[in-house]
Amino acid sequence: MKDRAFISIKGISKHFGKVRAVDDVDLEIEKGEFFALLGPSGCGKTTLLRMLAGFEVPTAGEIYIDREPTAAVPHFLRPVNMVFQNYAIFPHLNVFQNIAFGLRKDRLPRPVLEERVNDALALIKLDGYGARRADELSGGQRQRVALARALIKKPKVLLLDEPLGALDKKLREQMQLELRDLQRNVGITFVFVTHDQEEALTMSDRIAVMSSGKTIEHGPPSQLYDRPRTRFVADFLGTMNFFEGRVAGSDGDGLAIETDRLGMVRAQGPADFAVGDRLTVALRPENIRISPHTPNDDVDTIGGTVSNTAYLGDRTHLYVTLEGSDQPVLVARQNMDGSGSDGPAGHAAVSLWWRRSSVLLLKSG
Amino acid sequence: MVMALISPFVLLIGISFTLETGAQDEWVLSLANYQAVFEKPQYLRVLGRSLVISSLVALTTVLLAYPAAYFIAFHVRGNKMMWLILITLPFWTSYLLRVFSWKLILGYNGVINSALLWLGLIDQPLDFILYNTNAVVVTLAHAWAAFAILPIFVSLQKIDRTLIEAAHDLGENSIAAFIRVTLPLSMPGVIAALLLVFIPTVGDYVTPKMVGGPNGLMIGSLIQVAFGRLDNWPLGAAISVVSMITVTGTVCAFLFGIDRLKKLVARA
Ligand SMILES: Nc1ncnc2c1ncn2[C@@H]1O[C@H](COP(=O)(O)OP(=O)(O)OP(=O)(O)O)[C@@H](O)[C@H]1O
Ligand SMILES: [Mg+2]
């Protein structure tokens, strides 16, 4: 069994009556990884996390943590700790007592205990907050206390259920980086649940995207973003333009695809499509450029009319209507050096181009 | 509304400072009633015993009510309201009826004695189970159980279940999690229940009269006798005022003690 990963989830299912909250999930997580479970609300992320923690008993399957089967290990003996979605700070205890809660069984002498808790407080940058009552803390501080309370147990795995969900945008972005740094410093494996794709992309070593209880795809953030293999992941991460098409021909360097709105498109797509196959062509808005002239012959172009624009500060979204279709294509243009008000406005005729290498081919359906 | 609340109270205090002369429409101010209360050891002894009995009743009631409230709050999945009603249903019958049924159960020819006789465990009926302090405590505890279940249930119901999961997550088994999280968080309900039972039972006179015997006598009985058979209202009022002040003092001391205890625990 040496080749088994640090955490290995094998054919795990959890059914609540007729609801298949988690449905035959297989995952492997390496030691020291920052692993994100990403998916829309209700897809089973929390349920999967609770099975790792031992709060839910799987309907089927087996979970190995540190290569040991966990089925017979009750939740309070697992080498796993959890940061709860609402933090679950004990309201009748102060910050010190909250953080020290899990150390009772270690029977540490008072000075040692104080040192450990104070170290934990320093780790989360809350030095001197020990005597504060739980209801005297801000959301971000509660989140840190929950983190310290779990980390002081030195778990093999830390489970985090949307730990940043309750924080405002600025604080969330700051905590994302802090959490990432913290994880690198302590070297503990983090399994992190979120429905925020940006958060997952920013923080994780690897992401598993879930939908309706199943894992759809997993891999490093850049792989899932740049080379998704399914329409669900392509759509869920970032924004994407989709076109329906059919393989018209293939040659040495790729496929030629007849699409509904883009005309003939060439792609260096995977070879698992044959002539005649139906497929979906996907193009990121930021990979479509607007320019009167095309740089070289490794690109495809199409003409259109700008029907609408949306200024987003760092970039502008242009909705470009193509000939013979009223569903516009979304094009993102970076605004650099105050160029936000430049460029084509409504009803301007434009020429779009994109590199063949950025064309994604996905199975239809 | 405020007038309606305080006027009987003011009247009571007023009466307690008058003297019973026997003559109509003649009111003499005097401290004689209070003198009587403090000089005759009987009154203070009965008052002290009332406080002890009521404290025992409050404790017993809460010990009985806690498991019931806990069961409904944590183990009933469906309609908790229905369970609450079902469990408290026996307490909806008349108070007198319930006291009387305890008399039937504990009495010389009562259910317990008959059962023990029938089982051959005793040769003749036990006479020490009725007409004593224990009988008063048991009967009162049963009578007030419903009032203790409700506040405890509410405080248990309010506890965020993830707090208990967090305790498990941090390595505590069910018993330790109960002691370290559930119990302290339900203390407001327990304290409310203790007071809710303690305060009114101090003045009870029906139960002591029916099942208490001479040793189960409580302060309420003396007040009732003073107002009733003796027709000495000023004396009755004085006993009432003294017992009211004592109860208030006891409650304050209790709450103060709890507060100190909380601070002590918080520092540990
Ligand atoms: N104890 C339960 N009893 C019945 N159904 C449940 C239970 N817990 C979860 N479910 C169902 O299982 C599915 C998955 O729930 P889960 O909480 O895992 O979703 P989630 O991905 O964490 O969603 P969110 O992002 O909203 O937190 C949902 O349809 C939910 O209604
Ligand atoms: Mg969830």
XYZ file of C-alpha atoms and ligand atoms in Angstrom:
665
model
C 0.000 0.000 0.000
C 3.027 2.316 -0.195
C 1.890 3.894 -3.438
C -1.322 5.193 -1.920
C -1.573 8.989 -1.574
C -1.553 10.789 1.795
C -5.319 11.165 1.698
C -7.131 8.760 -0.522
C -10.861 8.936 -1.118
C -12.135 5.781 -2.778
C -15.608 5.515 -4.242
C -17.151 7.654 -1.509
C -20.908 8.217 -1.589
C -23.310 9.793 0.857
C -27.033 9.538 0.293
C -29.608 11.340 2.431
C -32.735 9.405 1.532
C -33.120 10.027 -2.186
C -30.599 12.902 -2.253
C -27.191 11.821 -3.509
C -25.198 14.514 -1.736
C -21.911 12.868 -2.682
C -21.889 10.305 -5.450
C -18.969 7.933 -6.023
C -16.094 10.367 -5.582
C -12.454 9.322 -6.046
C -9.724 11.763 -5.032
C -6.130 11.645 -3.931
C -4.538 14.470 -1.966
C -0.816 14.732 -1.350
C 0.882 15.634 1.892
C 1.346 19.389 2.334
C -1.024 20.251 -0.483
C -3.472 23.128 -0.455
C -6.417 21.374 -2.016
C -9.676 23.119 -2.901
C -13.113 21.578 -3.333
C -14.934 23.964 -5.625
C -18.495 23.844 -6.820
C -21.874 25.552 -6.844
C -24.085 25.611 -3.762
C -25.515 22.239 -2.822
C -23.040 20.184 -4.856
C -21.882 18.209 -1.811
C -18.674 19.978 -0.783
C -19.572 20.278 2.881
C -20.819 16.704 2.994
C -17.534 15.414 1.562
C -15.569 17.495 4.072
C -17.722 16.235 6.944
C -17.032 12.670 5.898
C -13.292 13.413 6.071
C -13.811 14.820 9.570
C -15.936 11.835 10.566
C -19.155 13.754 11.206
C -20.952 11.875 8.451
C -20.669 8.147 7.845
C -20.241 7.366 4.135
C -23.005 5.352 2.505
C -20.308 3.616 0.465
C -16.576 3.829 -0.084
C -13.529 4.249 2.094
C -11.367 7.187 3.155
C -7.696 6.749 4.024
C -5.915 9.493 5.955
C -2.145 9.186 6.259
C -2.647 5.861 4.521
C -4.804 4.472 7.337
C -8.446 3.501 6.789
C -10.697 5.791 8.829
C -14.037 3.970 8.892
C -13.466 2.672 12.432
C -12.020 5.913 13.815
C -14.575 8.109 15.614
C -14.539 11.800 14.792
C -12.956 12.874 18.058
C -9.939 10.642 17.505
C -9.160 11.545 13.879
C -5.891 13.365 13.200
C -7.981 15.987 11.464
C -9.309 19.353 12.551
C -11.919 21.588 11.073
C -12.536 25.288 10.689
C -16.302 25.566 10.568
C -18.252 27.690 8.122
C -19.565 29.865 10.990
C -16.294 29.439 12.967
C -18.079 27.848 15.979
C -16.209 29.957 18.543
C -17.358 28.938 22.039
C -19.323 31.954 23.286
C -18.856 31.144 26.978
C -15.053 31.072 26.727
C -12.540 33.792 26.010
C -10.019 33.711 23.177
C -7.358 31.979 25.271
C -9.770 29.295 26.457
C -11.098 28.781 22.943
C -7.635 28.203 21.543
C -6.622 25.972 24.463
C -9.846 23.948 24.283
C -8.379 21.001 22.396
C -5.289 20.712 24.619
C -7.093 19.534 27.768
C -6.085 15.904 27.291
C -2.407 16.834 26.904
C -2.430 17.936 30.562
C 0.235 20.549 29.936
C 1.638 22.477 32.882
C 0.262 25.996 32.962
C 3.409 27.807 31.689
C 3.744 25.421 28.736
C 0.068 25.807 27.901
C 0.361 29.580 28.035
C 3.382 29.512 25.791
C 1.655 27.307 23.222
C -1.459 29.490 23.175
C 0.574 32.682 22.982
C 2.561 31.237 20.082
C -0.717 30.435 18.357
C -1.964 33.964 19.020
C 1.226 35.338 17.493
C 0.817 33.071 14.471
C -2.592 34.583 13.748
C -1.400 38.096 14.660
C -3.699 38.452 17.657
C -1.070 38.859 20.372
C -2.581 40.117 23.599
C -6.137 39.155 22.666
C -6.278 36.154 25.019
C -8.665 37.700 27.529
C -11.097 38.991 24.910
C -14.560 37.497 24.976
C -15.776 35.758 21.843
C -18.467 38.368 21.213
C -15.894 41.152 21.290
C -14.223 39.902 18.097
C -14.729 40.991 14.509
C -15.500 38.467 11.785
C -11.901 38.324 10.629
C -10.653 37.871 14.184
C -13.117 35.066 14.847
C -11.900 33.375 11.703
C -8.306 33.594 12.946
C -9.222 32.241 16.375
C -10.977 29.279 14.747
C -7.838 28.693 12.699
C -5.521 28.874 15.723
C -7.793 26.605 17.750
C -7.552 23.938 15.049
C -3.848 24.400 14.216
C -2.706 24.187 17.848
C -3.788 20.532 17.729
C -1.146 19.979 15.032
C -3.514 17.979 12.831
C -2.331 15.964 9.858
C -5.064 17.572 7.809
C -6.899 20.851 8.315
C -10.377 21.031 6.833
C -11.789 24.471 6.081
C -15.414 24.984 5.117
C -15.749 28.317 3.293
C -13.619 30.001 5.950
C -13.625 33.341 4.171
C -17.252 33.346 3.074
C -18.432 35.716 5.797
C -15.757 38.355 5.236
C -15.964 41.439 3.038
C -14.051 41.542 -0.228
C -10.950 43.447 0.903
C -10.473 41.413 4.057
C -11.125 38.228 2.112
C -8.380 38.989 -0.375
C -5.983 39.778 2.443
C -6.911 36.583 4.308
C -6.478 34.525 1.128
C -2.830 35.481 0.991
C -2.353 35.151 4.752
C -3.931 31.715 4.796
C -1.756 30.642 1.888
C 1.394 31.867 3.691
C 0.308 30.248 6.920
C -0.220 26.922 5.181
C 3.254 27.065 3.637
C 4.763 27.880 7.040
C 3.055 25.154 9.044
C 3.267 22.600 6.243
C -0.088 21.009 7.115
C -2.294 19.602 4.373
C -5.269 21.924 3.852
C -8.535 20.780 2.291
C -10.509 23.877 1.570
C -14.138 24.202 0.500
C -15.315 27.183 -1.505
C -17.892 28.132 -4.081
C -15.794 31.138 -5.122
C -13.782 30.174 -8.197
C -11.450 33.157 -7.906
C -10.612 32.163 -4.334
C -9.905 28.596 -5.404
C -7.672 29.755 -8.276
C -5.748 32.162 -6.031
C -5.052 29.840 -3.147
C -4.849 26.222 -4.209
C -2.186 23.867 -5.428
C -4.929 21.753 -6.901
C -8.679 22.093 -7.316
C -11.401 19.475 -7.615
C -14.495 20.906 -9.275
C -17.705 19.285 -8.062
C -21.219 19.260 -9.409
C -24.252 17.329 -8.136
C -22.174 15.187 -5.810
C -19.568 14.193 -8.384
C -16.080 15.457 -9.068
C -16.056 16.693 -12.634
C -12.335 17.446 -13.029
C -9.343 18.025 -10.836
C -5.925 19.515 -11.393
C -3.785 22.598 -10.825
C -5.624 25.929 -11.223
C -3.885 26.913 -14.467
C -4.623 23.562 -16.045
C -8.316 23.759 -15.149
C -8.543 27.354 -16.336
C -6.495 27.101 -19.523
C -7.228 23.538 -20.557
C -10.574 22.458 -19.112
C -11.783 19.146 -20.460
C -15.464 19.625 -19.742
C -17.951 22.294 -20.577
C -18.981 22.520 -16.914
C -15.489 23.442 -15.733
C -14.892 25.754 -18.691
C -18.081 27.581 -17.789
C -17.651 27.549 -13.983
C -14.108 28.935 -13.923
C -14.012 32.472 -15.284
C -16.111 33.417 -18.281
C -16.199 31.658 -21.595
C -17.672 31.976 -25.088
C -19.140 28.740 -26.403
C -19.852 27.821 -30.008
C -21.371 24.611 -31.322
C -19.520 22.937 -34.155
C -18.646 19.863 -36.171
C -15.240 18.608 -37.259
C -14.960 19.297 -40.982
C -11.439 18.083 -41.573
C -8.093 17.343 -40.010
C -4.505 17.650 -41.066
C -1.052 17.525 -39.549
C -1.340 20.456 -37.160
C -4.949 20.321 -36.137
C -8.608 20.267 -36.890
C -10.831 22.434 -38.995
C -14.205 22.970 -37.375
C -17.350 24.282 -38.939
C -19.056 26.360 -36.223
C -22.486 27.903 -35.913
C -21.371 31.495 -35.451
C -17.630 31.745 -36.072
C -17.546 30.134 -39.457
C -14.574 27.860 -40.074
C -12.252 27.657 -37.058
C -8.934 25.892 -36.863
C -7.683 24.372 -33.627
C -4.752 22.387 -32.339
C -7.204 20.373 -30.323
C -6.754 16.918 -28.930
C -6.753 14.108 -31.412
C -9.724 12.336 -29.875
C -12.121 13.955 -32.317
C -12.736 12.487 -35.753
C -14.129 14.113 -38.846
C -17.890 14.495 -38.499
C -17.920 14.612 -34.658
C -20.045 17.265 -32.970
C -18.212 19.343 -30.390
C -18.191 22.621 -28.511
C -15.610 25.274 -29.281
C -14.684 27.510 -26.337
C -12.804 30.807 -26.347
C -11.905 32.938 -23.329
C -12.922 36.616 -23.724
C -9.363 37.727 -22.959
C -8.007 35.526 -25.752
C -10.061 37.329 -28.383
C -8.367 40.533 -29.574
C -9.683 43.497 -31.479
C -7.383 44.828 -34.099
C -7.607 46.118 -37.652
C -4.683 43.942 -38.693
C -3.821 40.350 -37.846
C -0.267 39.597 -36.715
C 0.494 36.325 -38.502
C -1.080 33.364 -40.139
C -1.463 31.314 -36.916
C -4.725 33.084 -36.155
C -8.333 33.128 -37.249
C -10.332 36.286 -37.734
C -13.942 37.321 -38.018
C -15.706 40.630 -38.450
C -18.466 41.967 -36.222
C -20.180 45.001 -34.729
C -19.825 46.221 -31.159
C -23.334 46.146 -29.703
C -22.552 47.025 -26.101
C -19.678 47.789 -23.774
C -19.190 47.409 -20.018
C -16.406 49.300 -18.297
C -14.986 47.291 -15.345
C -12.029 49.462 -14.366
C -9.081 47.238 -15.128
C -10.739 45.951 -18.290
C -13.629 46.645 -20.597
C -16.068 44.001 -21.803
C -17.213 44.399 -25.389
C -20.218 42.528 -26.716
C -19.606 41.943 -30.392
C -22.415 40.793 -32.657
C -21.324 38.589 -35.520
C -22.995 38.474 -38.855
C -25.971 36.150 -39.044
C -26.362 35.788 -35.250
C -27.843 37.949 -32.530
C -26.027 36.234 -29.641
C -22.990 38.437 -29.040
C -19.450 37.257 -28.380
C -17.807 38.585 -25.225
C -14.398 40.190 -25.707
C -12.294 41.461 -22.801
C -9.829 44.266 -23.346
C -7.240 45.211 -20.723
C -7.233 48.904 -19.851
C -3.685 50.007 -19.350
C -2.359 53.518 -18.755
C -5.850 54.995 -18.664
C -6.873 53.570 -22.006
C -10.366 52.788 -20.708
C -12.129 55.371 -22.843
C -10.179 54.563 -26.000
C -11.089 51.881 -28.469
C -14.241 51.049 -30.316
C -17.566 52.176 -28.897
C -21.104 51.104 -29.747
C -21.943 50.189 -33.358
C -18.311 50.303 -34.478
C -17.356 47.653 -36.987
C -14.450 45.603 -35.656
C -12.301 42.706 -36.652
C -11.703 39.957 -34.053
C -8.784 37.577 -34.014
C -7.470 34.812 -31.778
C -4.599 32.376 -31.762
C -5.387 28.847 -32.777
C -3.630 27.593 -29.657
C -6.222 29.301 -27.465
C -9.170 27.529 -29.047
C -10.546 24.860 -26.701
C -12.403 21.820 -27.948
C -14.906 20.210 -25.592
C -17.217 17.269 -25.979
C -20.761 18.402 -26.737
C -23.437 18.012 -24.133
C -51.002 48.404 35.453
C -48.128 49.347 37.759
C -50.682 50.434 40.335
C -52.439 47.106 40.083
C -49.125 45.365 40.646
C -47.866 47.330 43.610
C -51.022 48.292 45.500
C -51.589 44.853 47.132
C -47.945 44.914 48.067
C -48.175 48.364 49.670
C -51.365 47.338 51.418
C -49.662 44.222 52.785
C -46.745 46.221 54.170
C -49.184 48.744 55.646
C -51.245 46.092 57.390
C -48.137 44.441 58.812
C -47.400 47.561 60.871
C -50.860 47.760 62.458
C -52.089 46.064 65.590
C -55.010 43.670 65.805
C -57.240 45.165 68.510
C -60.428 43.316 67.812
C -62.328 46.575 67.415
C -63.636 47.653 64.045
C -62.185 50.663 62.228
C -59.468 51.136 64.797
C -55.917 51.161 63.501
C -52.894 51.412 65.758
C -49.380 51.583 64.355
C -47.059 49.044 65.934
C -44.037 46.815 65.474
C -45.598 44.126 67.650
C -46.186 41.738 64.728
C -42.558 41.769 63.748
C -41.599 41.310 67.350
C -43.824 38.243 67.462
C -42.265 36.827 64.305
C -38.708 37.239 65.527
C -39.317 36.272 69.148
C -41.198 33.025 68.685
C -38.613 30.543 67.350
C -41.393 28.624 65.636
C -41.796 31.148 62.812
C -38.157 31.431 61.870
C -37.688 27.676 62.191
C -40.544 27.043 59.777
C -39.249 29.760 57.460
C -35.799 28.166 57.451
C -37.313 24.766 56.778
C -39.367 26.251 53.929
C -36.222 27.582 52.295
C -34.516 24.191 52.633
C -37.534 22.314 51.278
C -37.936 24.729 48.354
C -34.249 24.512 47.515
C -34.511 20.713 47.531
C -37.636 20.912 45.388
C -35.932 23.263 42.917
C -32.885 20.989 42.664
C -34.958 17.822 42.292
C -37.187 19.439 39.704
C -34.252 20.616 37.602
C -32.562 17.204 37.846
C -35.765 15.596 36.581
C -36.521 18.237 33.977
C -33.037 18.464 32.433
C -32.990 14.996 30.848
C -36.502 15.488 29.495
C -35.630 18.882 28.022
C -32.358 17.497 26.655
C -34.136 14.600 25.018
C -36.642 16.853 23.287
C -34.023 19.406 22.206
C -31.429 16.971 20.882
C -33.095 13.678 20.023
C -36.541 14.549 18.748
C -36.301 15.146 15.033
C -39.829 16.010 14.055
C -42.340 18.086 15.928
C -40.667 19.219 19.151
C -43.652 21.328 20.154
C -45.857 18.248 20.171
C -43.381 16.406 22.387
C -43.230 19.328 24.775
C -46.987 19.335 25.017
C -47.131 15.559 25.439
C -44.529 15.556 28.188
C -46.132 18.415 30.063
C -49.679 17.141 29.503
C -49.942 15.402 32.905
C -49.141 18.752 34.483
C -52.132 20.435 32.943
C -54.551 18.782 35.351
C -55.563 20.652 38.459
C -52.818 21.197 40.974
C -54.997 19.837 43.763
C -55.740 16.721 41.793
C -52.043 16.043 41.321
C -51.232 16.571 44.980
C -54.099 14.282 45.863
C -52.857 11.589 43.501
C -49.476 11.664 45.216
C -51.313 11.160 48.462
C -52.847 8.064 46.908
C -49.479 6.837 45.716
C -47.481 7.496 48.878
C -50.234 6.848 51.442
C -50.605 4.127 54.084
C -52.867 2.135 51.770
C -51.325 3.762 48.729
C -49.922 2.348 45.536
C -46.338 1.998 46.762
C -47.246 0.259 49.982
C -49.721 -2.037 48.244
C -47.161 -2.947 45.616
C -44.440 -3.624 48.177
C -46.863 -5.688 50.240
C -47.985 -7.614 47.206
C -44.376 -8.292 46.229
C -43.791 -9.515 49.778
C -40.969 -7.055 50.375
C -42.628 -5.667 53.494
C -44.995 -7.143 56.078
C -46.904 -4.038 56.927
C -47.349 -0.692 55.181
C -44.471 1.752 55.539
C -45.693 4.865 57.270
C -42.632 7.030 56.741
C -43.228 7.720 53.080
C -46.173 10.045 53.543
C -46.577 12.986 55.925
C -42.960 14.120 55.956
C -40.501 16.368 54.171
C -39.630 13.824 51.459
C -43.260 13.552 50.448
C -43.479 17.336 50.151
C -40.344 17.469 48.023
C -41.476 14.677 45.704
C -44.963 16.097 45.274
C -43.812 19.670 44.697
C -41.032 18.604 42.330
C -43.556 16.717 40.246
C -46.006 19.582 40.354
C -43.469 22.090 39.047
C -41.589 19.909 36.552
C -43.317 21.418 33.528
C -42.222 24.888 34.524
C -38.615 23.763 34.726
C -38.634 21.854 31.426
C -39.583 24.904 29.373
C -36.709 27.317 30.204
C -34.144 24.498 30.061
C -35.516 23.336 26.723
C -35.353 26.849 25.313
C -31.734 27.337 26.382
C -30.725 23.928 24.992
C -32.586 24.533 21.767
C -30.720 27.810 21.266
C -27.284 26.144 21.376
C -25.598 26.143 17.986
C -25.078 22.459 17.133
C -21.783 23.162 15.392
C -20.361 24.174 18.798
C -20.835 20.601 19.969
C -19.338 19.313 16.736
C -16.412 21.664 17.277
C -15.887 20.155 20.736
C -15.824 16.675 19.175
C -13.508 17.934 16.473
C -11.115 19.173 19.158
C -10.937 15.698 20.653
C -13.721 15.545 23.252
C -16.084 12.590 23.475
C -19.809 13.058 24.040
C -19.635 13.270 27.829
C -16.757 15.762 27.881
C -18.401 17.831 25.145
C -21.583 17.923 27.233
C -19.744 19.047 30.358
C -17.564 21.622 28.610
C -20.015 23.061 26.097
C -23.664 22.015 26.370
C -24.012 22.294 30.143
C -22.394 25.736 30.559
C -24.365 27.098 27.620
C -27.629 25.824 29.111
C -26.932 27.327 32.549
C -29.167 30.380 31.972
C -32.102 28.001 31.492
C -31.118 25.966 34.558
C -30.869 29.087 36.716
C -34.199 30.377 35.431
C -35.774 27.000 36.194
C -34.318 26.924 39.714
C -35.736 30.368 40.506
C -39.019 29.682 38.757
C -39.553 26.684 41.039
C -37.908 27.983 44.205
C -39.727 31.291 44.525
C -43.343 30.146 44.346
C -42.851 26.901 46.280
C -41.602 28.724 49.385
C -45.099 30.079 49.918
C -46.995 26.899 49.064
C -49.373 25.636 51.755
C -51.589 23.123 49.949
C -48.957 20.433 49.448
C -47.469 20.613 52.964
C -50.966 20.422 54.375
C -51.975 17.386 52.344
C -48.806 15.290 52.314
C -46.407 17.027 54.681
C -47.565 16.071 58.159
C -46.237 18.053 61.128
C -42.614 18.054 59.920
C -43.499 19.099 56.401
C -45.081 22.330 57.589
C -44.011 25.371 55.558
C -44.217 29.123 56.027
C -47.220 29.371 53.698
C -49.208 27.252 56.112
C -48.493 29.680 58.945
C -49.489 32.653 56.822
C -52.668 30.912 55.828
C -53.468 30.080 59.431
C -52.831 33.675 60.510
C -55.058 35.115 57.803
C -57.650 32.373 58.187
C -58.258 30.582 61.444
C -56.523 33.140 63.721
C -58.046 36.042 61.789
C -54.910 38.022 62.677
C -54.219 39.811 59.380
C -51.422 42.052 60.675
C -49.494 39.004 61.927
C -50.056 37.182 58.627
C -48.896 40.252 56.734
C -45.778 40.534 58.883
C -44.880 36.877 58.302
C -45.455 37.419 54.570
C -43.199 40.457 54.480
C -40.425 38.705 56.394
C -40.601 35.646 54.176
C -40.703 37.810 51.052
C -37.554 39.652 52.139
C -35.849 36.378 53.020
C -36.685 34.866 49.630
C -35.458 37.976 47.826
C -32.262 37.880 49.876
C -31.736 34.199 49.155
C -32.268 34.704 45.438
C -29.864 37.644 45.363
C -27.241 35.670 47.280
C -27.704 32.775 44.861
C -27.333 34.963 41.776
C -24.323 36.707 43.310
C -22.749 33.322 44.041
C -23.338 32.183 40.448
C -21.736 35.361 39.190
C -18.667 34.854 41.375
C -18.450 31.238 40.240
C -18.589 32.317 36.614
C -15.781 34.810 37.130
C -13.741 32.178 38.949
C -14.195 29.707 36.102
C -13.407 32.393 33.542
C -10.077 33.087 35.194
C -9.057 29.437 35.423
N -28.258 16.167 6.893
C -28.796 16.219 5.664
N -29.992 15.653 5.428
C -30.533 15.688 4.184
N -29.970 16.263 3.118
C -28.780 16.852 3.288
C -28.121 16.865 4.573
N -26.944 17.525 4.436
C -26.874 17.893 3.143
N -27.964 17.492 2.453
C -28.205 17.702 1.020
O -27.069 17.257 0.328
C -26.737 18.135 -0.736
C -25.318 18.628 -0.581
O -25.218 19.445 0.571
P -23.876 20.142 1.023
O -24.142 20.844 2.294
O -22.779 19.142 1.013
O -23.647 21.207 -0.133
P -22.522 22.310 -0.298
O -21.827 21.990 -1.572
O -21.703 22.407 0.915
O -23.374 23.618 -0.497
P -23.115 25.118 0.016
O -22.107 25.722 -0.919
O -24.449 25.756 -0.139
O -22.647 25.051 1.430
C -27.771 19.240 -0.705
O -28.752 18.945 -1.674
C -28.344 19.169 0.685
O -29.680 19.563 0.682
Mg -21.469 23.958 2.472
